[in-house]
Amino acid sequence: MEYLKILAFTHKQIDLKSLGKLVICEQTLDDRLRNIQKELGVKEIFYIGTCNRVEFVFTTARTLDREFILEFFRVLDMGLPAAYIDQFVDNVSVYEQVAAFNHLLRTSCSLESLVVGEKEILAQVRRAYEACRVSGFTGDYMRMIMNRVVKTAKEVYTHTNISKNPVSVVSLAYRKLRDLTITANSRLLIIGAGETNKNLAQYLKKHKYSNFSIFNRTVENAESLAKDLNGIAYPLTELAGFKGGFDVIITCTGATEPIITEEIYKNLLNGDTGKKVIVDLAIPNDTAPAVIKNFPIHYIEVESLKEVARKNIQERYDELVNAEQIIEQNITEFDLVLRQRKIEIAMSEVPQKIKAIKSKALDIVFAEEINTLDENSRIVLERVMDYMEKKYISVPMVMAKEIMINNS
C-alpha cells in the first residue's frame, strides 16, 4: 500500500455550503481526472462526492505536502477564488499508505459518517469507483482495494449492530406506525408539506399506502406532495371542515400554537368513535393537550422518538470497537493478498518464457536429434516436455507463495 493516497474534504473540518463548491459535475469529471493523471504522476484515481464529503483516492509515488495539494487544485481547475483554495488546503485531511486504506475502510463502513451506521455511504463509494473504472481511471490495484472494501463493509454490517437500530425520527415514526398494524388502505391526513412529512410520506408510499389527504398553508406545496403520493391537496384553512374521515394524522408544521385543537379534532372525527393514530413531529407539538387527554388515540410525538434515537445512536457508537476489530483484521489479511498478487504479476511472464525455451529446444537446439526418432519416441518426448513445462510453471509459483506465507 506504499503508493495509496487520499485527499479528503469532509463535514468534520469544512462547512457543508463551502464543501459544495468542491463537488465536480459528471460532465467535467473525466477531463479533470485525466489532467490529474497526466500532470501529477497519478496512476489510478477515483473521486467520491457526497453531500458530506469530497475525496480523491489515488496512487502516486509523490508525497502529499502542501506544494502537491496546491498543484492538485491548480490542475483540477475548479475556478475557485484564492480564499476558498486556502480554506480547503488548510482543512484537508491527508492519508497515505496503510492510513489511507484504513480511512477508506472506515468511511465505507460508515464510521466516519455524520450518522454512524448509515449504509448508503458504501453504495456511494461503490458507484463512485465504478464510474471511474468504466472511464478507465482505475486498474488492478484499485480493483483489489475495492473488493476488500466491500468485503469489510459487509462483515461490519453483518456481524455488528452498528446499523441495526434506526436513528432518524422519521424512520422511527414509520416503525411505530408499522407496529400498530395500520392497513395499506388506511385514510391518512398529512398536515404540513415540509421536508419531515415528505420523508415520512416516502416511507408510506414505498410500503403501498395510497389514501392521502394533504393540508398545507401554501396550497402549491400541498399539491406538489399530493401529486407525488397520488393524493388530494387542500389549503390548511379547510382542515376544520374536512368530512372525509381519517385513521391516521401525520402533522409537522412550524406553527407556534396547536393546529389540531379539540374542536377541530371533533369535527374531523365526524361522529367516529374508533381509536385513531396521531403522529406529531412538530416542535412545539401541533396537537392540543386536550385532544390527547379526551380522545382515544395512539399518540406518537417527536420528543419520545428523539429519546429513542439518542439511545440508538449511543448503541451504534458502542459497536465501534467491534467494527474497528473487523477493519484491523481485514487490513492484516489484505497485506498478504497484496504480496501474493505482486508475486503473480512478477511471475506472469514465466509461462511464456518456459514455452519459448521448450519451443527452441524442440525446433532448434535438438531438432536434428529429434528428427531421427521414430513416431512413438517423438510422442513420448513431447509428453515428457509438456509435463516438465507445467511443472516448471507451477512449482516456482507454489514455492514463492509458501515462502511468503511462512515469512509473514
mmCIF file of C-alpha atoms in Angstrom:
data_model
loop_
_atom_site.group_PDB
_atom_site.id
_atom_site.type_symbol
_atom_site.label_atom_id
_atom_site.label_comp_id
_atom_site.label_asym_id
_atom_site.label_seq_id
_atom_site.Cartn_x
_atom_site.Cartn_y
_atom_site.Cartn_z
ATOM 1 C CA MET A 1 0.000 0.000 0.000
ATOM 2 C CA GLU A 2 3.046 2.210 -0.390
ATOM 3 C CA TYR A 3 1.526 4.449 -3.066
ATOM 4 C CA LEU A 4 -2.116 4.639 -1.886
ATOM 5 C CA LYS A 5 -3.073 8.254 -1.071
ATOM 6 C CA ILE A 6 -6.280 10.112 -0.176
ATOM 7 C CA LEU A 7 -7.170 13.801 -0.074
ATOM 8 C CA ALA A 8 -10.382 14.119 1.971
ATOM 9 C CA PHE A 9 -12.560 17.192 2.444
ATOM 10 C CA THR A 10 -15.343 16.373 4.901
ATOM 11 C CA HIS A 11 -18.069 17.790 7.124
ATOM 12 C CA LYS A 12 -15.717 17.426 10.094
ATOM 13 C CA GLN A 13 -13.472 20.302 9.008
ATOM 14 C CA ILE A 14 -15.435 22.206 6.332
ATOM 15 C CA ASP A 15 -18.972 23.602 6.458
ATOM 16 C CA LEU A 16 -21.353 21.919 4.020
ATOM 17 C CA LYS A 17 -22.005 25.068 1.987
ATOM 18 C CA SER A 18 -18.298 25.506 1.254
ATOM 19 C CA LEU A 19 -17.906 21.781 0.662
ATOM 20 C CA GLY A 20 -20.445 22.009 -2.130
ATOM 21 C CA LYS A 21 -18.020 24.118 -4.158
ATOM 22 C CA LEU A 22 -15.731 21.095 -4.453
ATOM 23 C CA VAL A 23 -18.362 18.827 -5.961
ATOM 24 C CA ILE A 24 -17.475 18.041 -9.582
ATOM 25 C CA CYS A 25 -20.291 17.712 -12.115
ATOM 26 C CA GLU A 26 -20.443 14.467 -14.063
ATOM 27 C CA GLN A 27 -19.888 16.205 -17.400
ATOM 28 C CA THR A 28 -16.450 17.568 -16.474
ATOM 29 C CA LEU A 29 -15.199 14.823 -14.151
ATOM 30 C CA ASP A 30 -13.361 12.756 -16.767
ATOM 31 C CA ASP A 31 -11.395 15.713 -18.135
ATOM 32 C CA ARG A 32 -10.365 16.879 -14.670
ATOM 33 C CA LEU A 33 -9.219 13.425 -13.551
ATOM 34 C CA ARG A 34 -7.384 12.876 -16.826
ATOM 35 C CA ASN A 35 -5.457 16.106 -16.258
ATOM 36 C CA ILE A 36 -4.579 14.987 -12.716
ATOM 37 C CA GLN A 37 -3.213 11.708 -14.053
ATOM 38 C CA LYS A 38 -1.256 13.369 -16.830
ATOM 39 C CA GLU A 39 0.307 16.255 -14.913
ATOM 40 C CA LEU A 40 0.796 14.877 -11.387
ATOM 41 C CA GLY A 41 2.119 11.377 -11.962
ATOM 42 C CA VAL A 42 -1.060 9.724 -10.712
ATOM 43 C CA LYS A 43 -1.568 6.178 -12.000
ATOM 44 C CA GLU A 44 -5.041 5.241 -10.712
ATOM 45 C CA ILE A 45 -7.687 7.555 -9.285
ATOM 46 C CA PHE A 46 -11.330 7.738 -8.349
ATOM 47 C CA TYR A 47 -13.450 10.549 -6.955
ATOM 48 C CA ILE A 48 -16.116 10.391 -4.213
ATOM 49 C CA GLY A 49 -18.571 13.277 -3.984
ATOM 50 C CA THR A 50 -21.475 13.248 -1.499
ATOM 51 C CA CYS A 51 -23.329 15.900 0.491
ATOM 52 C CA ASN A 52 -20.919 15.354 3.420
ATOM 53 C CA ARG A 53 -17.575 14.675 1.756
ATOM 54 C CA VAL A 54 -15.406 15.084 -1.323
ATOM 55 C CA GLU A 55 -12.480 12.676 -1.555
ATOM 56 C CA PHE A 56 -9.843 11.756 -4.116
ATOM 57 C CA VAL A 57 -8.439 8.227 -3.797
ATOM 58 C CA PHE A 58 -5.355 7.658 -5.955
ATOM 59 C CA THR A 59 -1.906 6.136 -6.305
ATOM 60 C CA THR A 60 1.280 8.138 -6.659
ATOM 61 C CA ALA A 61 4.885 8.000 -5.514
ATOM 62 C CA ARG A 62 4.766 11.675 -4.562
ATOM 63 C CA THR A 63 4.431 12.951 -1.006
ATOM 64 C CA LEU A 64 1.189 14.802 -0.246
ATOM 65 C CA ASP A 65 2.741 18.002 1.073
ATOM 66 C CA ARG A 66 1.236 21.493 0.767
ATOM 67 C CA GLU A 67 3.016 22.066 -2.531
ATOM 68 C CA PHE A 68 1.443 18.947 -4.029
ATOM 69 C CA ILE A 69 -2.050 19.853 -2.752
ATOM 70 C CA LEU A 70 -1.828 23.377 -4.206
ATOM 71 C CA GLU A 71 -0.696 21.872 -7.515
ATOM 72 C CA PHE A 72 -3.579 19.409 -7.302
ATOM 73 C CA PHE A 73 -6.061 22.299 -7.075
ATOM 74 C CA ARG A 74 -4.357 24.125 -9.931
ATOM 75 C CA VAL A 75 -4.665 21.119 -12.232
ATOM 76 C CA LEU A 76 -8.190 20.348 -11.023
ATOM 77 C CA ASP A 77 -9.101 23.855 -12.226
ATOM 78 C CA MET A 78 -12.385 24.344 -10.320
ATOM 79 C CA GLY A 79 -12.347 28.112 -10.813
ATOM 80 C CA LEU A 80 -12.310 28.747 -7.055
ATOM 81 C CA PRO A 81 -11.227 32.075 -5.516
ATOM 82 C CA ALA A 82 -7.894 32.004 -3.702
ATOM 83 C CA ALA A 83 -9.637 32.386 -0.316
ATOM 84 C CA TYR A 84 -11.551 29.142 -0.856
ATOM 85 C CA ILE A 85 -8.469 27.271 -2.019
ATOM 86 C CA ASP A 86 -6.583 28.402 1.106
ATOM 87 C CA GLN A 87 -9.503 27.220 3.259
ATOM 88 C CA PHE A 88 -9.563 23.815 1.581
ATOM 89 C CA VAL A 89 -5.790 23.348 1.699
ATOM 90 C CA ASP A 90 -5.718 24.311 5.376
ATOM 91 C CA ASN A 91 -8.521 21.889 6.251
ATOM 92 C CA VAL A 92 -7.808 18.903 4.020
ATOM 93 C CA SER A 93 -7.297 15.519 5.658
ATOM 94 C CA VAL A 94 -4.321 13.707 4.129
ATOM 95 C CA TYR A 95 -3.951 9.924 4.315
ATOM 96 C CA GLU A 96 -1.097 7.827 2.959
ATOM 97 C CA GLN A 97 -0.316 4.114 2.743
ATOM 98 C CA VAL A 98 -1.985 1.959 5.447
ATOM 99 C CA ALA A 99 -3.623 5.032 6.997
ATOM 100 C CA ALA A 100 -5.274 5.730 3.625
ATOM 101 C CA PHE A 101 -6.596 2.180 3.385
ATOM 102 C CA ASN A 102 -7.855 2.339 6.970
ATOM 103 C CA HIS A 103 -9.646 5.626 6.245
ATOM 104 C CA LEU A 104 -11.303 4.205 3.128
ATOM 105 C CA LEU A 105 -12.498 1.175 5.091
ATOM 106 C CA ARG A 106 -13.791 3.313 7.967
ATOM 107 C CA THR A 107 -15.592 5.604 5.518
ATOM 108 C CA SER A 108 -17.230 2.723 3.641
ATOM 109 C CA CYS A 109 -18.275 1.119 6.931
ATOM 110 C CA SER A 110 -19.879 4.493 7.890
ATOM 111 C CA LEU A 111 -17.640 5.000 10.916
ATOM 112 C CA GLU A 112 -16.798 8.459 9.542
ATOM 113 C CA SER A 113 -20.352 9.460 8.569
ATOM 114 C CA LEU A 114 -22.497 12.198 10.076
ATOM 115 C CA VAL A 115 -24.744 9.387 11.290
ATOM 116 C CA VAL A 116 -22.708 6.312 12.203
ATOM 117 C CA GLY A 117 -24.120 3.120 10.696
ATOM 118 C CA GLU A 118 -25.838 4.579 7.615
ATOM 119 C CA LYS A 119 -25.278 2.012 4.841
ATOM 120 C CA GLU A 120 -25.781 4.458 1.963
ATOM 121 C CA ILE A 121 -22.129 5.555 2.066
ATOM 122 C CA LEU A 122 -20.968 2.103 0.889
ATOM 123 C CA ALA A 123 -23.266 2.336 -2.129
ATOM 124 C CA GLN A 124 -21.983 5.853 -2.838
ATOM 125 C CA VAL A 125 -18.336 4.742 -2.697
ATOM 126 C CA ARG A 126 -19.056 1.763 -4.966
ATOM 127 C CA ARG A 127 -20.865 3.941 -7.521
ATOM 128 C CA ALA A 128 -18.027 6.466 -7.470
ATOM 129 C CA TYR A 129 -15.426 3.769 -8.036
ATOM 130 C CA GLU A 130 -17.456 2.058 -10.756
ATOM 131 C CA ALA A 131 -17.919 5.286 -12.715
ATOM 132 C CA CYS A 132 -14.153 5.891 -12.702
ATOM 133 C CA ARG A 133 -13.406 2.244 -13.503
ATOM 134 C CA VAL A 134 -15.649 2.350 -16.566
ATOM 135 C CA SER A 135 -13.888 5.540 -17.692
ATOM 136 C CA GLY A 136 -10.509 3.822 -17.371
ATOM 137 C CA PHE A 137 -9.134 5.734 -14.371
ATOM 138 C CA THR A 138 -8.572 2.651 -12.204
ATOM 139 C CA GLY A 139 -6.779 -0.641 -12.719
ATOM 140 C CA ASP A 140 -5.895 -3.902 -10.995
ATOM 141 C CA TYR A 141 -4.698 -2.302 -7.756
ATOM 142 C CA MET A 142 -7.870 -0.286 -7.124
ATOM 143 C CA ARG A 143 -9.912 -3.337 -8.102
ATOM 144 C CA MET A 144 -8.279 -5.273 -5.267
ATOM 145 C CA ILE A 145 -8.716 -2.346 -2.873
ATOM 146 C CA MET A 146 -12.445 -2.079 -3.644
ATOM 147 C CA ASN A 147 -13.003 -5.835 -3.361
ATOM 148 C CA ARG A 148 -11.581 -5.662 0.152
ATOM 149 C CA VAL A 149 -13.587 -2.505 0.970
ATOM 150 C CA VAL A 150 -16.858 -4.207 0.028
ATOM 151 C CA LYS A 151 -15.927 -7.406 1.888
ATOM 152 C CA THR A 152 -15.042 -5.477 5.043
ATOM 153 C CA ALA A 153 -18.167 -3.316 4.997
ATOM 154 C CA LYS A 154 -20.426 -6.334 4.552
ATOM 155 C CA GLU A 155 -18.748 -8.028 7.516
ATOM 156 C CA VAL A 156 -19.189 -4.920 9.682
ATOM 157 C CA TYR A 157 -22.861 -4.548 8.781
ATOM 158 C CA THR A 158 -23.498 -8.289 9.227
ATOM 159 C CA HIS A 159 -21.522 -9.058 12.376
ATOM 160 C CA THR A 160 -22.053 -5.878 14.417
ATOM 161 C CA ASN A 161 -25.111 -3.875 15.482
ATOM 162 C CA ILE A 162 -23.730 -0.635 14.050
ATOM 163 C CA SER A 163 -26.621 -0.224 11.607
ATOM 164 C CA LYS A 164 -29.321 -2.289 13.301
ATOM 165 C CA ASN A 165 -31.343 0.346 15.157
ATOM 166 C CA PRO A 166 -32.802 3.374 13.314
ATOM 167 C CA VAL A 167 -31.640 6.805 14.440
ATOM 168 C CA SER A 168 -33.748 9.211 12.399
ATOM 169 C CA VAL A 169 -37.019 10.496 13.813
ATOM 170 C CA VAL A 170 -38.753 9.795 10.502
ATOM 171 C CA SER A 171 -37.706 6.137 10.326
ATOM 172 C CA LEU A 172 -38.624 5.653 13.983
ATOM 173 C CA ALA A 173 -42.038 7.214 13.401
ATOM 174 C CA TYR A 174 -42.664 4.871 10.485
ATOM 175 C CA ARG A 175 -41.671 1.859 12.587
ATOM 176 C CA LYS A 176 -44.082 2.928 15.319
ATOM 177 C CA LEU A 177 -46.835 3.152 12.732
ATOM 178 C CA ARG A 178 -45.907 -0.222 11.302
ATOM 179 C CA ASP A 179 -46.046 -1.784 14.778
ATOM 180 C CA LEU A 180 -49.631 -0.554 15.111
ATOM 181 C CA THR A 181 -50.507 -2.704 12.054
ATOM 182 C CA ILE A 182 -52.040 0.156 10.087
ATOM 183 C CA THR A 183 -53.534 -1.328 6.916
ATOM 184 C CA ALA A 184 -52.483 -0.149 3.459
ATOM 185 C CA ASN A 185 -55.933 1.325 2.736
ATOM 186 C CA SER A 186 -55.955 3.447 5.918
ATOM 187 C CA ARG A 187 -57.015 7.067 5.452
ATOM 188 C CA LEU A 188 -54.029 9.333 6.125
ATOM 189 C CA LEU A 189 -54.261 13.078 6.757
ATOM 190 C CA ILE A 190 -50.943 14.843 6.303
ATOM 191 C CA ILE A 191 -50.779 18.321 7.807
ATOM 192 C CA GLY A 192 -47.752 20.259 6.560
ATOM 193 C CA ALA A 193 -45.802 19.644 3.365
ATOM 194 C CA GLY A 194 -42.288 20.257 4.691
ATOM 195 C CA GLU A 195 -39.236 18.013 4.493
ATOM 196 C CA THR A 196 -40.102 15.863 7.515
ATOM 197 C CA ASN A 197 -43.576 14.970 6.283
ATOM 198 C CA LYS A 198 -42.255 14.431 2.761
ATOM 199 C CA ASN A 199 -39.705 11.929 4.036
ATOM 200 C CA LEU A 200 -42.229 10.058 6.153
ATOM 201 C CA ALA A 201 -44.669 10.031 3.227
ATOM 202 C CA GLN A 202 -41.994 8.352 1.086
ATOM 203 C CA TYR A 203 -41.767 5.509 3.606
ATOM 204 C CA LEU A 204 -45.540 5.121 3.453
ATOM 205 C CA LYS A 205 -45.651 5.264 -0.342
ATOM 206 C CA LYS A 206 -42.881 2.667 -0.583
ATOM 207 C CA HIS A 207 -44.926 0.315 1.570
ATOM 208 C CA LYS A 208 -48.044 0.683 -0.588
ATOM 209 C CA TYR A 209 -50.074 3.192 1.432
ATOM 210 C CA SER A 210 -52.159 5.181 -1.019
ATOM 211 C CA ASN A 211 -55.046 7.090 0.624
ATOM 212 C CA PHE A 212 -53.574 10.549 1.310
ATOM 213 C CA SER A 213 -55.146 13.957 2.001
ATOM 214 C CA ILE A 214 -52.586 16.753 2.325
ATOM 215 C CA PHE A 215 -53.194 20.091 4.041
ATOM 216 C CA ASN A 216 -50.760 22.993 3.954
ATOM 217 C CA ARG A 217 -50.800 26.775 4.314
ATOM 218 C CA THR A 218 -49.228 27.166 0.886
ATOM 219 C CA VAL A 219 -51.515 25.062 -1.247
ATOM 220 C CA GLU A 220 -48.946 24.783 -4.071
ATOM 221 C CA ASN A 221 -46.688 22.797 -1.739
ATOM 222 C CA ALA A 222 -49.596 20.573 -0.748
ATOM 223 C CA GLU A 223 -50.352 19.998 -4.433
ATOM 224 C CA SER A 224 -46.747 19.075 -5.135
ATOM 225 C CA LEU A 225 -46.717 16.448 -2.380
ATOM 226 C CA ALA A 226 -50.196 15.232 -3.341
ATOM 227 C CA LYS A 227 -49.041 14.698 -6.924
ATOM 228 C CA ASP A 228 -46.140 12.562 -5.729
ATOM 229 C CA LEU A 229 -48.425 10.497 -3.466
ATOM 230 C CA ASN A 230 -51.395 10.404 -5.836
ATOM 231 C CA GLY A 231 -53.393 12.106 -3.064
ATOM 232 C CA ILE A 232 -55.628 15.174 -2.746
ATOM 233 C CA ALA A 233 -54.361 18.611 -1.712
ATOM 234 C CA TYR A 234 -56.230 21.151 0.435
ATOM 235 C CA PRO A 235 -55.401 24.544 1.906
ATOM 236 C CA LEU A 236 -54.916 24.376 5.677
ATOM 237 C CA THR A 237 -57.971 26.613 6.143
ATOM 238 C CA GLU A 238 -60.190 23.712 5.023
ATOM 239 C CA LEU A 239 -58.954 21.313 7.722
ATOM 240 C CA ALA A 240 -61.667 22.217 10.228
ATOM 241 C CA GLY A 241 -64.440 21.425 7.749
ATOM 242 C CA PHE A 242 -62.944 18.203 6.313
ATOM 243 C CA LYS A 243 -65.518 15.391 6.380
ATOM 244 C CA GLY A 244 -63.597 12.674 4.538
ATOM 245 C CA GLY A 245 -62.704 10.773 7.699
ATOM 246 C CA PHE A 246 -59.270 9.532 8.765
ATOM 247 C CA ASP A 247 -57.414 6.740 10.505
ATOM 248 C CA VAL A 248 -54.020 8.425 10.888
ATOM 249 C CA ILE A 249 -52.983 12.068 11.205
ATOM 250 C CA ILE A 250 -49.377 12.942 10.427
ATOM 251 C CA THR A 251 -48.551 16.506 11.334
ATOM 252 C CA CYS A 252 -45.450 18.660 11.287
ATOM 253 C CA THR A 253 -45.800 22.414 10.825
ATOM 254 C CA GLY A 254 -43.962 25.488 12.018
ATOM 255 C CA ALA A 255 -46.979 26.771 13.945
ATOM 256 C CA THR A 256 -46.409 28.172 17.428
ATOM 257 C CA GLU A 257 -49.927 27.210 18.581
ATOM 258 C CA PRO A 258 -51.701 23.822 18.218
ATOM 259 C CA ILE A 259 -53.144 23.149 14.771
ATOM 260 C CA ILE A 260 -55.282 20.236 15.960
ATOM 261 C CA THR A 261 -57.482 21.766 18.609
ATOM 262 C CA GLU A 262 -60.164 19.824 20.473
ATOM 263 C CA GLU A 263 -62.844 21.404 18.308
ATOM 264 C CA ILE A 264 -61.095 20.666 15.024
ATOM 265 C CA TYR A 265 -60.367 17.087 16.075
ATOM 266 C CA LYS A 266 -64.022 16.514 16.988
ATOM 267 C CA ASN A 267 -65.069 17.857 13.585
ATOM 268 C CA LEU A 268 -62.559 15.599 11.827
ATOM 269 C CA LEU A 269 -63.962 12.560 13.647
ATOM 270 C CA ASN A 270 -67.419 13.409 12.290
ATOM 271 C CA GLY A 271 -69.050 11.066 14.813
ATOM 272 C CA ASP A 272 -66.459 8.282 14.511
ATOM 273 C CA THR A 273 -65.633 6.843 17.954
ATOM 274 C CA GLY A 274 -62.807 4.495 16.933
ATOM 275 C CA LYS A 275 -59.254 4.803 18.238
ATOM 276 C CA LYS A 276 -57.080 6.860 15.891
ATOM 277 C CA VAL A 277 -53.366 7.497 15.455
ATOM 278 C CA ILE A 278 -51.648 10.887 15.573
ATOM 279 C CA VAL A 279 -48.010 11.189 14.572
ATOM 280 C CA ASP A 280 -46.958 14.649 15.742
ATOM 281 C CA LEU A 281 -43.396 15.521 14.634
ATOM 282 C CA ALA A 282 -43.709 19.264 15.230
ATOM 283 C CA ILE A 283 -41.872 21.308 17.866
ATOM 284 C CA PRO A 284 -43.854 22.684 19.615
ATOM 285 C CA ASN A 285 -46.462 19.976 19.112
ATOM 286 C CA ASP A 286 -49.308 20.612 16.671
ATOM 287 C CA THR A 287 -51.740 18.650 18.854
ATOM 288 C CA ALA A 288 -53.507 20.348 21.754
ATOM 289 C CA PRO A 289 -53.129 18.579 25.139
ATOM 290 C CA ALA A 290 -56.923 18.331 25.442
ATOM 291 C CA VAL A 291 -57.071 16.124 22.343
ATOM 292 C CA ILE A 292 -54.586 13.688 23.853
ATOM 293 C CA LYS A 293 -56.432 13.688 27.154
ATOM 294 C CA ASN A 294 -60.055 13.447 25.986
ATOM 295 C CA PHE A 295 -59.970 11.129 22.951
ATOM 296 C CA PRO A 296 -58.855 7.521 22.413
ATOM 297 C CA ILE A 297 -55.688 7.866 20.337
ATOM 298 C CA HIS A 298 -52.276 6.318 19.810
ATOM 299 C CA TYR A 299 -50.090 9.380 20.148
ATOM 300 C CA ILE A 300 -46.596 9.329 18.656
ATOM 301 C CA GLU A 301 -44.701 12.539 19.344
ATOM 302 C CA VAL A 302 -41.267 13.810 18.451
ATOM 303 C CA GLU A 303 -39.678 14.056 21.905
ATOM 304 C CA SER A 304 -40.151 10.373 22.730
ATOM 305 C CA LEU A 305 -38.823 9.459 19.289
ATOM 306 C CA LYS A 306 -35.777 11.672 19.812
ATOM 307 C CA GLU A 307 -35.037 9.891 23.064
ATOM 308 C CA VAL A 308 -35.132 6.525 21.276
ATOM 309 C CA ALA A 309 -32.929 7.969 18.531
ATOM 310 C CA ARG A 310 -30.370 9.158 21.099
ATOM 311 C CA LYS A 311 -30.338 5.707 22.701
ATOM 312 C CA ASN A 312 -29.897 4.012 19.330
ATOM 313 C CA ILE A 313 -27.066 6.366 18.347
ATOM 314 C CA GLN A 314 -25.249 5.524 21.571
ATOM 315 C CA GLU A 315 -25.703 1.813 20.880
ATOM 316 C CA ARG A 316 -24.197 2.324 17.435
ATOM 317 C CA TYR A 317 -21.189 4.115 18.891
ATOM 318 C CA ASP A 318 -20.790 1.273 21.385
ATOM 319 C CA GLU A 319 -20.342 -1.021 18.364
ATOM 320 C CA LEU A 320 -17.395 0.977 17.006
ATOM 321 C CA VAL A 321 -14.854 -1.196 18.819
ATOM 322 C CA ASN A 322 -16.248 -4.336 17.148
ATOM 323 C CA ALA A 323 -16.276 -2.674 13.734
ATOM 324 C CA GLU A 324 -12.695 -1.492 14.172
ATOM 325 C CA GLN A 325 -11.563 -5.033 15.031
ATOM 326 C CA ILE A 326 -13.056 -6.291 11.765
ATOM 327 C CA ILE A 327 -11.327 -3.484 9.863
ATOM 328 C CA GLU A 328 -7.979 -4.222 11.510
ATOM 329 C CA GLN A 329 -8.273 -7.916 10.652
ATOM 330 C CA ASN A 330 -9.010 -7.106 7.017
ATOM 331 C CA ILE A 331 -6.044 -4.749 6.777
ATOM 332 C CA THR A 332 -3.787 -7.524 8.063
ATOM 333 C CA GLU A 333 -5.261 -10.069 5.638
ATOM 334 C CA PHE A 334 -5.060 -7.681 2.717
ATOM 335 C CA ASP A 335 -1.329 -7.176 3.198
ATOM 336 C CA LEU A 336 -0.832 -10.872 2.421
ATOM 337 C CA VAL A 337 -3.239 -10.693 -0.524
ATOM 338 C CA LEU A 338 -1.274 -7.786 -1.963
ATOM 339 C CA ARG A 339 2.026 -9.610 -1.666
ATOM 340 C CA GLN A 340 0.561 -12.702 -3.331
ATOM 341 C CA ARG A 341 -0.699 -10.540 -6.168
ATOM 342 C CA LYS A 342 2.743 -8.980 -6.594
ATOM 343 C CA ILE A 343 4.212 -12.454 -6.997
ATOM 344 C CA GLU A 344 1.531 -13.364 -9.539
ATOM 345 C CA ILE A 345 2.281 -10.242 -11.561
ATOM 346 C CA ALA A 346 6.044 -10.686 -11.264
ATOM 347 C CA MET A 347 5.795 -14.302 -12.450
ATOM 348 C CA SER A 348 3.156 -13.707 -15.111
ATOM 349 C CA GLU A 349 5.824 -13.939 -17.840
ATOM 350 C CA VAL A 350 7.140 -17.306 -16.632
ATOM 351 C CA PRO A 351 4.708 -19.437 -18.727
ATOM 352 C CA GLN A 352 5.618 -17.601 -21.946
ATOM 353 C CA LYS A 353 9.351 -17.892 -21.237
ATOM 354 C CA ILE A 354 9.088 -21.614 -20.430
ATOM 355 C CA LYS A 355 7.116 -22.181 -23.625
ATOM 356 C CA ALA A 356 9.772 -20.268 -25.577
ATOM 357 C CA ILE A 357 12.567 -22.402 -24.084
ATOM 358 C CA LYS A 358 10.639 -25.578 -24.900
ATOM 359 C CA SER A 359 9.975 -24.425 -28.450
ATOM 360 C CA LYS A 360 13.628 -23.527 -29.013
ATOM 361 C CA ALA A 361 14.775 -26.872 -27.627
ATOM 362 C CA LEU A 362 12.441 -28.847 -29.889
ATOM 363 C CA ASP A 363 12.686 -26.771 -33.043
ATOM 364 C CA ILE A 364 16.309 -25.571 -32.995
ATOM 365 C CA VAL A 365 18.726 -26.937 -30.369
ATOM 366 C CA PHE A 366 17.741 -30.619 -30.620
ATOM 367 C CA ALA A 367 15.893 -30.511 -33.933
ATOM 368 C CA GLU A 368 18.300 -32.875 -35.768
ATOM 369 C CA GLU A 369 18.310 -35.495 -32.999
ATOM 370 C CA ILE A 370 14.520 -35.373 -32.719
ATOM 371 C CA ASN A 371 14.139 -35.895 -36.468
ATOM 372 C CA THR A 372 15.994 -39.218 -36.130
ATOM 373 C CA LEU A 373 13.452 -40.527 -33.609
ATOM 374 C CA ASP A 374 10.578 -42.774 -34.585
ATOM 375 C CA GLU A 375 6.977 -41.609 -34.189
ATOM 376 C CA ASN A 376 6.384 -43.245 -30.788
ATOM 377 C CA SER A 377 9.617 -41.823 -29.365
ATOM 378 C CA ARG A 378 8.668 -38.306 -30.507
ATOM 379 C CA ILE A 379 5.252 -38.653 -28.887
ATOM 380 C CA VAL A 380 6.809 -39.770 -25.588
ATOM 381 C CA LEU A 381 9.340 -36.928 -25.744
ATOM 382 C CA GLU A 382 6.606 -34.341 -26.341
ATOM 383 C CA ARG A 383 4.583 -35.735 -23.424
ATOM 384 C CA VAL A 384 7.651 -35.511 -21.172
ATOM 385 C CA MET A 385 8.298 -31.927 -22.321
ATOM 386 C CA ASP A 386 4.659 -30.959 -21.746
ATOM 387 C CA TYR A 387 4.822 -32.420 -18.234
ATOM 388 C CA MET A 388 8.071 -30.607 -17.474
ATOM 389 C CA GLU A 389 6.607 -27.348 -18.855
ATOM 390 C CA LYS A 390 3.631 -27.493 -16.491
ATOM 391 C CA LYS A 391 5.840 -28.266 -13.505
ATOM 392 C CA TYR A 392 8.309 -25.521 -14.306
ATOM 393 C CA ILE A 393 5.380 -23.091 -14.399
ATOM 394 C CA SER A 394 3.516 -24.225 -11.260
ATOM 395 C CA VAL A 395 6.289 -25.242 -8.863
ATOM 396 C CA PRO A 396 8.039 -21.819 -8.607
ATOM 397 C CA MET A 397 4.675 -20.109 -8.056
ATOM 398 C CA VAL A 398 3.692 -22.522 -5.252
ATOM 399 C CA MET A 399 7.122 -22.285 -3.631
ATOM 400 C CA ALA A 400 7.098 -18.480 -3.745
ATOM 401 C CA LYS A 401 3.657 -18.335 -2.105
ATOM 402 C CA GLU A 402 4.684 -20.814 0.594
ATOM 403 C CA ILE A 403 7.839 -18.845 1.370
ATOM 404 C CA MET A 404 5.840 -15.624 1.607
ATOM 405 C CA ILE A 405 3.193 -17.169 3.880
ATOM 406 C CA ASN A 406 5.800 -18.771 6.150
ATOM 407 C CA ASN A 407 7.660 -15.470 6.476
ATOM 408 C CA SER A 408 4.542 -13.385 7.151
#
